[in-house]
PDB file of C-alpha atoms in Angstrom:
ATOM      1  CA  MET A   1    -106.403 -51.362-115.757  1.00 40.00           C
ATOM      2  CA  THR A   2    -105.867 -51.237-111.989  1.00 48.00           C
ATOM      3  CA  SER A   3    -108.606 -49.369-110.106  1.00 62.00           C
ATOM      4  CA  LYS A   4    -107.805 -46.372-107.912  1.00 64.00           C
ATOM      5  CA  LEU A   5    -109.052 -48.287-104.874  1.00 67.00           C
ATOM      6  CA  THR A   6    -106.666 -51.165-105.576  1.00 67.00           C
ATOM      7  CA  GLN A   7    -103.788 -48.722-106.055  1.00 70.00           C
ATOM      8  CA  ARG A   8    -104.483 -47.069-102.719  1.00 72.00           C
ATOM      9  CA  VAL A   9    -104.880 -50.354-100.863  1.00 76.00           C
ATOM     10  CA  ASN A  10    -101.686 -51.612-102.515  1.00 74.00           C
ATOM     11  CA  HIS A  11     -99.815 -48.474-101.423  1.00 73.00           C
ATOM     12  CA  CYS A  12    -101.015 -48.892 -97.822  1.00 78.00           C
ATOM     13  CA  ALA A  13    -100.116 -52.589 -97.777  1.00 75.00           C
ATOM     14  CA  PHE A  14     -96.532 -51.954 -98.858  1.00 73.00           C
ATOM     15  CA  LYS A  15     -96.214 -48.986 -96.494  1.00 71.00           C
ATOM     16  CA  LEU A  16     -97.275 -51.224 -93.583  1.00 75.00           C
ATOM     17  CA  GLN A  17     -95.451 -54.284 -94.974  1.00 75.00           C
ATOM     18  CA  ASP A  18     -98.625 -56.334 -94.508  1.00 76.00           C
ATOM     19  CA  GLN A  19     -97.465 -59.578 -96.164  1.00 75.00           C
ATOM     20  CA  LYS A  20    -100.894 -61.228 -95.978  1.00 75.00           C
ATOM     21  CA  LEU A  21    -102.581 -58.350 -97.784  1.00 72.00           C
ATOM     22  CA  ILE A  22     -99.721 -58.053-100.294  1.00 73.00           C
ATOM     23  CA  ALA A  23    -100.179 -61.720-101.161  1.00 71.00           C
ATOM     24  CA  LYS A  24    -103.884 -61.157-101.870  1.00 72.00           C
ATOM     25  CA  LEU A  25    -103.116 -58.140-104.034  1.00 69.00           C
ATOM     26  CA  SER A  26    -100.593 -60.095-106.094  1.00 70.00           C
ATOM     27  CA  ALA A  27    -103.485 -62.026-107.661  1.00 67.00           C
ATOM     28  CA  GLY A  28    -104.579 -58.923-109.569  1.00 65.00           C
ATOM     29  CA  ASP A  29    -107.018 -56.049-109.372  1.00 63.00           C
ATOM     30  CA  LEU A  30    -109.332 -56.336-106.361  1.00 60.00           C
ATOM     31  CA  VAL A  31    -112.380 -55.073-108.260  1.00 60.00           C
ATOM     32  CA  ALA A  32    -111.815 -57.681-110.987  1.00 65.00           C
ATOM     33  CA  GLN A  33    -111.653 -60.330-108.257  1.00 64.00           C
ATOM     34  CA  GLU A  34    -115.049 -59.077-107.010  1.00 63.00           C
ATOM     35  CA  ALA A  35    -113.553 -58.474-103.592  1.00 65.00           C
ATOM     36  CA  LYS A  36    -115.881 -57.239-100.870  1.00 65.00           C
ATOM     37  CA  TYR A  37    -114.917 -54.148 -98.883  1.00 63.00           C
ATOM     38  CA  HIS A  38    -115.966 -53.137 -95.405  1.00 70.00           C
ATOM     39  CA  SER A  39    -115.837 -49.383 -94.892  1.00 74.00           C
ATOM     40  CA  ALA A  40    -114.580 -49.764 -91.323  1.00 76.00           C
ATOM     41  CA  CYS A  41    -111.707 -52.024 -92.483  1.00 75.00           C
ATOM     42  CA  LEU A  42    -110.667 -49.592 -95.216  1.00 74.00           C
ATOM     43  CA  VAL A  43    -110.706 -46.664 -92.800  1.00 77.00           C
ATOM     44  CA  LYS A  44    -108.616 -48.676 -90.312  1.00 78.00           C
ATOM     45  CA  LEU A  45    -106.102 -49.509 -93.059  1.00 78.00           C
ATOM     46  CA  TYR A  46    -105.861 -45.901 -94.249  1.00 74.00           C
ATOM     47  CA  ASN A  47    -105.423 -44.578 -90.700  1.00 77.00           C
ATOM     48  CA  ALA A  48    -102.693 -47.120 -89.951  1.00 78.00           C
ATOM     49  CA  SER A  49    -100.866 -46.096 -93.136  1.00 75.00           C
ATOM     50  CA  ASN A  50    -101.157 -42.397 -92.244  1.00 71.00           C
ATOM     51  CA  ARG A  51     -99.775 -43.053 -88.751  1.00 69.00           C
ATOM     52  CA  LYS A  52     -96.848 -44.941 -90.290  1.00 67.00           C
ATOM     53  CA  VAL A  53     -96.084 -42.015 -92.586  1.00 64.00           C
ATOM     54  CA  GLU A  54     -96.259 -39.580 -89.666  1.00 63.00           C
ATOM     55  CA  GLU A  55     -93.916 -41.714 -87.543  1.00 62.00           C
ATOM     56  CA  GLU A  56     -91.368 -41.883 -90.360  1.00 59.00           C
ATOM     57  CA  GLN A  57     -91.690 -38.155 -90.900  1.00 57.00           C
ATOM     58  CA  ASN A  58     -91.149 -37.346 -87.215  1.00 55.00           C
ATOM     59  CA  GLN A  59     -88.099 -39.611 -87.064  1.00 54.00           C
ATOM     60  CA  SER A  60     -86.501 -38.064 -90.141  1.00 56.00           C
ATOM     61  CA  PRO A  61     -84.035 -35.124 -89.940  1.00 62.00           C
ATOM     62  CA  ASP A  62     -86.719 -32.936 -91.563  1.00 71.00           C
ATOM     63  CA  GLY A  63     -89.389 -33.822 -89.002  1.00 75.00           C
ATOM     64  CA  GLN A  64     -88.744 -30.648 -87.009  1.00 82.00           C
ATOM     65  CA  ALA A  65     -89.105 -28.500 -90.126  1.00 86.00           C
ATOM     66  CA  HIS A  66     -92.529 -30.047 -90.764  1.00 86.00           C
ATOM     67  CA  GLY A  67     -93.551 -29.088 -87.226  1.00 87.00           C
ATOM     68  CA  ILE A  68     -92.332 -25.508 -87.654  1.00 89.00           C
ATOM     69  CA  ALA A  69     -94.197 -25.121 -90.960  1.00 91.00           C
ATOM     70  CA  LEU A  70     -97.402 -26.474 -89.388  1.00 91.00           C
ATOM     71  CA  VAL A  71     -97.192 -24.019 -86.470  1.00 91.00           C
ATOM     72  CA  GLU A  72     -96.765 -21.118 -88.879  1.00 93.00           C
ATOM     73  CA  VAL A  73     -99.746 -22.201 -90.991  1.00 93.00           C
ATOM     74  CA  ILE A  74    -101.829 -22.361 -87.802  1.00 93.00           C
ATOM     75  CA  GLY A  75    -100.590 -18.864 -86.896  1.00 92.00           C
ATOM     76  CA  TYR A  76    -101.703 -17.630 -90.314  1.00 92.00           C
ATOM     77  CA  ILE A  77    -105.185 -19.140 -89.827  1.00 90.00           C
ATOM     78  CA  GLU A  78    -105.585 -17.598 -86.396  1.00 88.00           C
ATOM     79  CA  ASP A  79    -104.393 -14.177 -87.578  1.00 88.00           C
ATOM     80  CA  ILE A  80    -106.946 -14.126 -90.407  1.00 84.00           C
ATOM     81  CA  ARG A  81    -109.678 -15.218 -88.019  1.00 81.00           C
ATOM     82  CA  LEU A  82    -108.918 -12.509 -85.453  1.00 82.00           C
ATOM     83  CA  ALA A  83    -108.512  -9.756 -88.052  1.00 79.00           C
ATOM     84  CA  ASP A  84    -112.291  -9.362 -88.446  1.00 70.00           C
ATOM     85  CA  LYS A  85    -114.573 -11.170 -85.988  1.00 69.00           C
ATOM     86  CA  THR A  86    -117.670 -10.120 -87.939  1.00 63.00           C
ATOM     87  CA  VAL A  87    -116.725 -12.305 -90.911  1.00 63.00           C
ATOM     88  CA  ALA A  88    -116.253 -16.079 -90.715  1.00 67.00           C
ATOM     89  CA  PRO A  89    -113.002 -16.890 -92.557  1.00 80.00           C
ATOM     90  CA  ILE A  90    -112.991 -19.786 -95.038  1.00 84.00           C
ATOM     91  CA  PHE A  91    -109.694 -21.411 -96.071  1.00 89.00           C
ATOM     92  CA  LYS A  92    -109.122 -23.625 -99.097  1.00 92.00           C
ATOM     93  CA  LEU A  93    -107.010 -26.623 -98.153  1.00 94.00           C
ATOM     94  CA  SER A  94    -105.113 -26.361-101.450  1.00 93.00           C
ATOM     95  CA  ASN A  95    -103.989 -22.810-100.565  1.00 93.00           C
ATOM     96  CA  LEU A  96    -102.853 -23.844 -97.086  1.00 94.00           C
ATOM     97  CA  LEU A  97    -100.996 -26.785 -98.610  1.00 93.00           C
ATOM     98  CA  GLN A  98     -99.121 -24.414-100.940  1.00 92.00           C
ATOM     99  CA  LEU A  99     -98.120 -22.181 -98.009  1.00 93.00           C
ATOM    100  CA  TYR A 100     -96.978 -25.246 -96.074  1.00 93.00           C
ATOM    101  CA  THR A 101     -94.946 -26.604 -99.013  1.00 92.00           C
ATOM    102  CA  ASP A 102     -93.289 -23.241 -99.723  1.00 90.00           C
ATOM    103  CA  ARG A 103     -92.266 -22.896 -96.068  1.00 91.00           C
ATOM    104  CA  LEU A 104     -90.744 -26.396 -96.025  1.00 90.00           C
ATOM    105  CA  GLN A 105     -88.618 -25.485 -99.040  1.00 88.00           C
ATOM    106  CA  GLU A 106     -87.490 -22.290 -97.285  1.00 89.00           C
ATOM    107  CA  LEU A 107     -86.437 -24.442 -94.316  1.00 88.00           C
ATOM    108  CA  GLY A 108     -84.270 -26.559 -96.614  1.00 85.00           C
ATOM    109  CA  VAL A 109     -86.517 -29.625 -96.909  1.00 85.00           C
ATOM    110  CA  ASP A 110     -86.193 -31.516-100.190  1.00 80.00           C
ATOM    111  CA  ILE A 111     -89.759 -31.850-101.515  1.00 78.00           C
ATOM    112  CA  SER A 112     -89.341 -34.871-103.770  1.00 73.00           C
ATOM    113  CA  GLY A 113     -93.074 -35.582-104.066  1.00 69.00           C
ATOM    114  CA  ARG A 114     -96.473 -34.053-103.395  1.00 72.00           C
ATOM    115  CA  ILE A 115     -97.291 -33.367 -99.741  1.00 81.00           C
ATOM    116  CA  ASN A 116    -100.299 -35.383 -98.565  1.00 83.00           C
ATOM    117  CA  SER A 117    -103.138 -32.843 -98.298  1.00 88.00           C
ATOM    118  CA  THR A 118    -105.365 -35.203 -96.298  1.00 88.00           C
ATOM    119  CA  ARG A 119    -102.699 -35.641 -93.635  1.00 86.00           C
ATOM    120  CA  LEU A 120    -102.182 -31.860 -93.431  1.00 91.00           C
ATOM    121  CA  LYS A 121    -105.947 -31.434 -93.006  1.00 91.00           C
ATOM    122  CA  GLU A 122    -106.022 -33.984 -90.176  1.00 89.00           C
ATOM    123  CA  ARG A 123    -103.114 -32.289 -88.388  1.00 89.00           C
ATOM    124  CA  LEU A 124    -104.790 -28.870 -88.645  1.00 91.00           C
ATOM    125  CA  LEU A 125    -108.107 -30.207 -87.362  1.00 88.00           C
ATOM    126  CA  ALA A 126    -106.302 -31.891 -84.462  1.00 85.00           C
ATOM    127  CA  HIS A 127    -104.426 -28.753 -83.384  1.00 88.00           C
ATOM    128  CA  VAL A 128    -106.906 -25.923 -84.101  1.00 85.00           C
ATOM    129  CA  SER A 129    -109.906 -25.921 -81.789  1.00 81.00           C
ATOM    130  CA  GLY A 130    -113.269 -25.478 -83.504  1.00 79.00           C
ATOM    131  CA  LEU A 131    -111.929 -25.931 -87.043  1.00 86.00           C
ATOM    132  CA  HIS A 132    -114.036 -28.115 -89.331  1.00 86.00           C
ATOM    133  CA  ALA A 133    -113.581 -29.405 -92.886  1.00 88.00           C
ATOM    134  CA  TYR A 134    -116.268 -29.362 -95.569  1.00 86.00           C
ATOM    135  CA  ARG A 135    -116.220 -30.604 -99.153  1.00 88.00           C
ATOM    136  CA  GLN A 136    -117.452 -28.325-101.934  1.00 83.00           C
ATOM    137  CA  GLY A 137    -117.056 -30.011-105.282  1.00 86.00           C
ATOM    138  CA  ARG A 138    -113.383 -30.884-105.671  1.00 87.00           C
ATOM    139  CA  ASP A 139    -112.278 -28.416-102.985  1.00 89.00           C
ATOM    140  CA  ILE A 140    -111.889 -28.970 -99.241  1.00 91.00           C
ATOM    141  CA  LEU A 141    -112.845 -25.883 -97.243  1.00 88.00           C
ATOM    142  CA  LEU A 142    -111.792 -25.271 -93.636  1.00 88.00           C
ATOM    143  CA  THR A 143    -113.759 -22.960 -91.385  1.00 84.00           C
ATOM    144  CA  PHE A 144    -114.740 -22.494 -87.736  1.00 81.00           C
ATOM    145  CA  GLU A 145    -117.977 -23.467 -86.060  1.00 71.00           C
ATOM    146  CA  GLU A 146    -118.345 -20.062 -84.483  1.00 63.00           C
ATOM    147  CA  ASP A 147    -119.958 -20.826 -81.145  1.00 41.00           C
ATOM    148  CA  VAL A 148    -117.813 -23.855 -80.349  1.00 44.00           C
ATOM    149  CA  GLY A 149    -114.654 -22.106 -81.540  1.00 48.00           C
ATOM    150  CA  LEU A 150    -115.205 -19.005 -79.412  1.00 50.00           C
ATOM    151  CA  ALA A 151    -116.124 -21.076 -76.348  1.00 45.00           C
ATOM    152  CA  LEU A 152    -112.980 -23.178 -76.624  1.00 47.00           C
ATOM    153  CA  LYS A 153    -110.870 -20.093 -77.265  1.00 54.00           C
ATOM    154  CA  ASP A 154    -112.222 -18.348 -74.136  1.00 52.00           C
ATOM    155  CA  ALA A 155    -111.658 -21.487 -72.065  1.00 54.00           C
ATOM    156  CA  CYS A 156    -108.054 -21.665 -73.219  1.00 57.00           C
ATOM    157  CA  LEU A 157    -107.458 -17.997 -72.392  1.00 58.00           C
ATOM    158  CA  ASP A 158    -108.755 -18.533 -68.833  1.00 56.00           C
ATOM    159  CA  ASP A 159    -106.751 -21.686 -68.175  1.00 63.00           C
ATOM    160  CA  PHE A 160    -103.442 -20.275 -66.944  1.00 70.00           C
ATOM    161  CA  ASP A 161    -102.248 -23.677 -65.739  1.00 72.00           C
ATOM    162  CA  ASP A 162    -102.350 -25.058 -69.282  1.00 75.00           C
ATOM    163  CA  GLU A 163    -100.471 -22.016 -70.569  1.00 79.00           C
ATOM    164  CA  ALA A 164     -97.742 -22.480 -67.956  1.00 83.00           C
ATOM    165  CA  ILE A 165     -97.436 -26.168 -68.859  1.00 85.00           C
ATOM    166  CA  CYS A 166     -97.172 -25.293 -72.563  1.00 86.00           C
ATOM    167  CA  ILE A 167     -94.374 -22.814 -71.818  1.00 87.00           C
ATOM    168  CA  ALA A 168     -92.500 -25.393 -69.755  1.00 89.00           C
ATOM    169  CA  LYS A 169     -92.831 -28.036 -72.473  1.00 89.00           C
ATOM    170  CA  ALA A 170     -91.625 -25.605 -75.134  1.00 87.00           C
ATOM    171  CA  ALA A 171     -88.600 -24.738 -72.994  1.00 89.00           C
ATOM    172  CA  GLN A 172     -87.786 -28.433 -72.512  1.00 90.00           C
ATOM    173  CA  ILE A 173     -87.954 -29.117 -76.260  1.00 89.00           C
ATOM    174  CA  ILE A 174     -85.755 -26.139 -77.181  1.00 90.00           C
ATOM    175  CA  ARG A 175     -83.264 -26.886 -74.385  1.00 90.00           C
ATOM    176  CA  ARG A 176     -83.023 -30.535 -75.497  1.00 89.00           C
ATOM    177  CA  ASP A 177     -82.080 -29.415 -79.014  1.00 88.00           C
ATOM    178  CA  MET A 178     -79.598 -26.851 -77.679  1.00 88.00           C
ATOM    179  CA  LEU A 179     -77.769 -29.438 -75.564  1.00 87.00           C
ATOM    180  CA  LYS A 180     -77.606 -31.828 -78.530  1.00 84.00           C
ATOM    181  CA  LYS A 181     -75.931 -29.220 -80.716  1.00 78.00           C
ATOM    182  CA  HIS A 182     -72.197 -29.739 -80.965  1.00 62.00           C
ATOM    183  CA  THR A 183     -69.903 -26.879 -80.064  1.00 61.00           C
ATOM    184  CA  SER A 184     -68.548 -25.210 -83.188  1.00 60.00           C
ATOM    185  CA  HIS A 185     -64.839 -24.456 -83.621  1.00 63.00           C
ATOM    186  CA  PHE A 186     -63.386 -21.305 -85.169  1.00 61.00           C
ATOM    187  CA  ASP A 187     -60.714 -22.075 -87.801  1.00 67.00           C
ATOM    188  CA  GLY A 188     -59.774 -18.491 -88.599  1.00 65.00           C
ATOM    189  CA  TYR A 189     -62.521 -17.764 -91.115  1.00 67.00           C
ATOM    190  CA  PHE A 190     -66.299 -17.828 -91.307  1.00 71.00           C
ATOM    191  CA  GLU A 191     -67.886 -20.258 -93.704  1.00 74.00           C
ATOM    192  CA  LYS A 192     -71.170 -19.502 -95.456  1.00 79.00           C
ATOM    193  CA  GLY A 193     -74.095 -20.425 -93.220  1.00 75.00           C
ATOM    194  CA  CYS A 194     -71.939 -20.792 -90.112  1.00 78.00           C
ATOM    195  CA  GLN A 195     -74.374 -18.747 -88.003  1.00 81.00           C
ATOM    196  CA  GLU A 196     -77.303 -20.998 -88.924  1.00 82.00           C
ATOM    197  CA  ASP A 197     -75.237 -24.162 -88.371  1.00 80.00           C
ATOM    198  CA  ALA A 198     -74.177 -23.037 -84.888  1.00 83.00           C
ATOM    199  CA  VAL A 199     -77.695 -23.091 -83.424  1.00 88.00           C
ATOM    200  CA  PRO A 200     -80.683 -25.490 -83.617  1.00 89.00           C
ATOM    201  CA  LYS A 201     -83.541 -24.639 -85.991  1.00 88.00           C
ATOM    202  CA  SER A 202     -86.083 -24.919 -83.181  1.00 89.00           C
ATOM    203  CA  LEU A 203     -84.377 -22.151 -81.185  1.00 90.00           C
ATOM    204  CA  VAL A 204     -84.193 -19.846 -84.217  1.00 88.00           C
ATOM    205  CA  ALA A 205     -87.852 -20.566 -85.026  1.00 88.00           C
ATOM    206  CA  LEU A 206     -88.978 -19.759 -81.474  1.00 88.00           C
ATOM    207  CA  LEU A 207     -87.064 -16.482 -81.346  1.00 89.00           C
ATOM    208  CA  GLY A 208     -88.380 -15.571 -84.789  1.00 86.00           C
ATOM    209  CA  MET A 209     -91.956 -16.159 -83.602  1.00 85.00           C
ATOM    210  CA  LEU A 210     -91.355 -14.031 -80.504  1.00 86.00           C
ATOM    211  CA  MET A 211     -89.924 -11.169 -82.537  1.00 82.00           C
ATOM    212  CA  ASP A 212     -92.152 -11.314 -85.607  1.00 77.00           C
ATOM    213  CA  GLU A 213     -95.167 -13.578 -84.680  1.00 70.00           C
ATOM    214  CA  PRO A 214     -95.712 -17.097 -86.100  1.00 70.00           C
ATOM    215  CA  ASN A 215     -97.312 -16.102 -89.396  1.00 69.00           C
ATOM    216  CA  ILE A 216     -96.205 -17.980 -92.498  1.00 75.00           C
ATOM    217  CA  LYS A 217     -96.814 -14.938 -94.725  1.00 70.00           C
ATOM    218  CA  ASN A 218     -94.682 -12.563 -92.646  1.00 66.00           C
ATOM    219  CA  LYS A 219     -91.158 -12.588 -94.048  1.00 63.00           C
ATOM    220  CA  ALA A 220     -88.559 -11.447 -91.521  1.00 61.00           C
ATOM    221  CA  SER A 221     -86.333  -8.559 -92.602  1.00 65.00           C
ATOM    222  CA  ASP A 222     -82.560  -8.940 -92.703  1.00 65.00           C
ATOM    223  CA  THR A 223     -82.301  -6.897 -89.485  1.00 65.00           C
ATOM    224  CA  VAL A 224     -84.765  -9.127 -87.624  1.00 60.00           C
ATOM    225  CA  ARG A 225     -83.143 -12.247 -89.058  1.00 81.00           C
ATOM    226  CA  GLN A 226     -79.658 -11.203 -87.867  1.00 86.00           C
ATOM    227  CA  ALA A 227     -80.993 -10.198 -84.458  1.00 88.00           C
ATOM    228  CA  THR A 228     -82.656 -13.604 -84.149  1.00 88.00           C
ATOM    229  CA  LEU A 229     -79.439 -15.437 -85.031  1.00 88.00           C
ATOM    230  CA  SER A 230     -77.391 -13.288 -82.653  1.00 89.00           C
ATOM    231  CA  LEU A 231     -79.757 -13.967 -79.760  1.00 90.00           C
ATOM    232  CA  ALA A 232     -79.831 -17.668 -80.606  1.00 89.00           C
ATOM    233  CA  GLN A 233     -76.016 -17.849 -80.582  1.00 88.00           C
ATOM    234  CA  LEU A 234     -75.875 -16.041 -77.217  1.00 90.00           C
ATOM    235  CA  LEU A 235     -78.379 -18.444 -75.675  1.00 89.00           C
ATOM    236  CA  GLN A 236     -76.644 -21.449 -77.225  1.00 87.00           C
ATOM    237  CA  TYR A 237     -73.271 -20.316 -75.870  1.00 85.00           C
ATOM    238  CA  ASN A 238     -74.649 -19.925 -72.325  1.00 85.00           C
ATOM    239  CA  SER A 239     -76.622 -23.177 -72.261  1.00 82.00           C
ATOM    240  CA  LYS A 240     -75.209 -26.103 -70.303  1.00 79.00           C
ATOM    241  CA  PRO A 241     -76.541 -29.202 -68.526  1.00 78.00           C
ATOM    242  CA  ARG A 242     -77.885 -28.587 -65.040  1.00 71.00           C
ATOM    243  CA  THR A 243     -75.823 -30.441 -62.429  1.00 64.00           C
ATOM    244  CA  SER A 244     -75.235 -30.076 -58.722  1.00 54.00           C
ATOM    245  CA  GLN A 245     -71.822 -28.558 -59.438  1.00 54.00           C
ATOM    246  CA  ASN A 246     -73.026 -25.741 -61.700  1.00 51.00           C
ATOM    247  CA  CYS A 247     -76.375 -24.848 -60.047  1.00 47.00           C
ATOM    248  CA  LEU A 248     -74.799 -21.683 -58.621  1.00 47.00           C
ATOM    249  CA  ALA A 249     -72.460 -21.008 -61.508  1.00 49.00           C
ATOM    250  CA  GLY A 250     -72.900 -17.728 -63.366  1.00 52.00           C
ATOM    251  CA  SER A 251     -73.609 -17.321 -67.085  1.00 52.00           C
ATOM    252  CA  ARG A 252     -70.824 -16.849 -69.591  1.00 53.00           C
ATOM    253  CA  HIS A 253     -70.633 -13.559 -71.482  1.00 50.00           C
TER     254      HIS A 253
END
């Protein structure tokens, strides 16, 4: 029987297409071969495999949906934390993973396999200041180290330059997607989903967050959803590349 360690190493080797390691694995189970493992080497292999998975994910058509789902999970965490500052919130990674998976399905992503919980944990720890992971039995718990978390939060609130840079970067990302979107043509009738197809998902997501906050558990009403799509279509219609000829040109209505 192949050991779990061999299975994981084998998976990483094929993901990275490491021919030298694949050749060693072809001889059989590593434990049966009495192979010696260095913890640092295993960690390096696992991290390289995770980076490869993330690169493939970001390059896929669904990469943007993964980013949107992550932002909304982070919004959910921050909302729970701010709801009652006298109680330290504790989140089970399995529950956050379920929220993340459900949101991906709502965004139209085909979930053919199980989402990697370890990778989701690493992304959350990287993007949420002061968040730490702890193991309790079979569960992974996420919580804040109160003093460090509050200090970092206050520093971020006082740093207006960083906020302005974040706004500019967000605008650049959304504008890039808007300019890539092809102009739709009206053929005399409206097909199902034509409003969603006419605008980029990133623009709709941003407007939805502005109108109804980035919380994964808040489901937008039909009125808010239609208002978001209408605003997105108006912005998409008036967007155009900035050139010397149209710097002074007015917006279309």
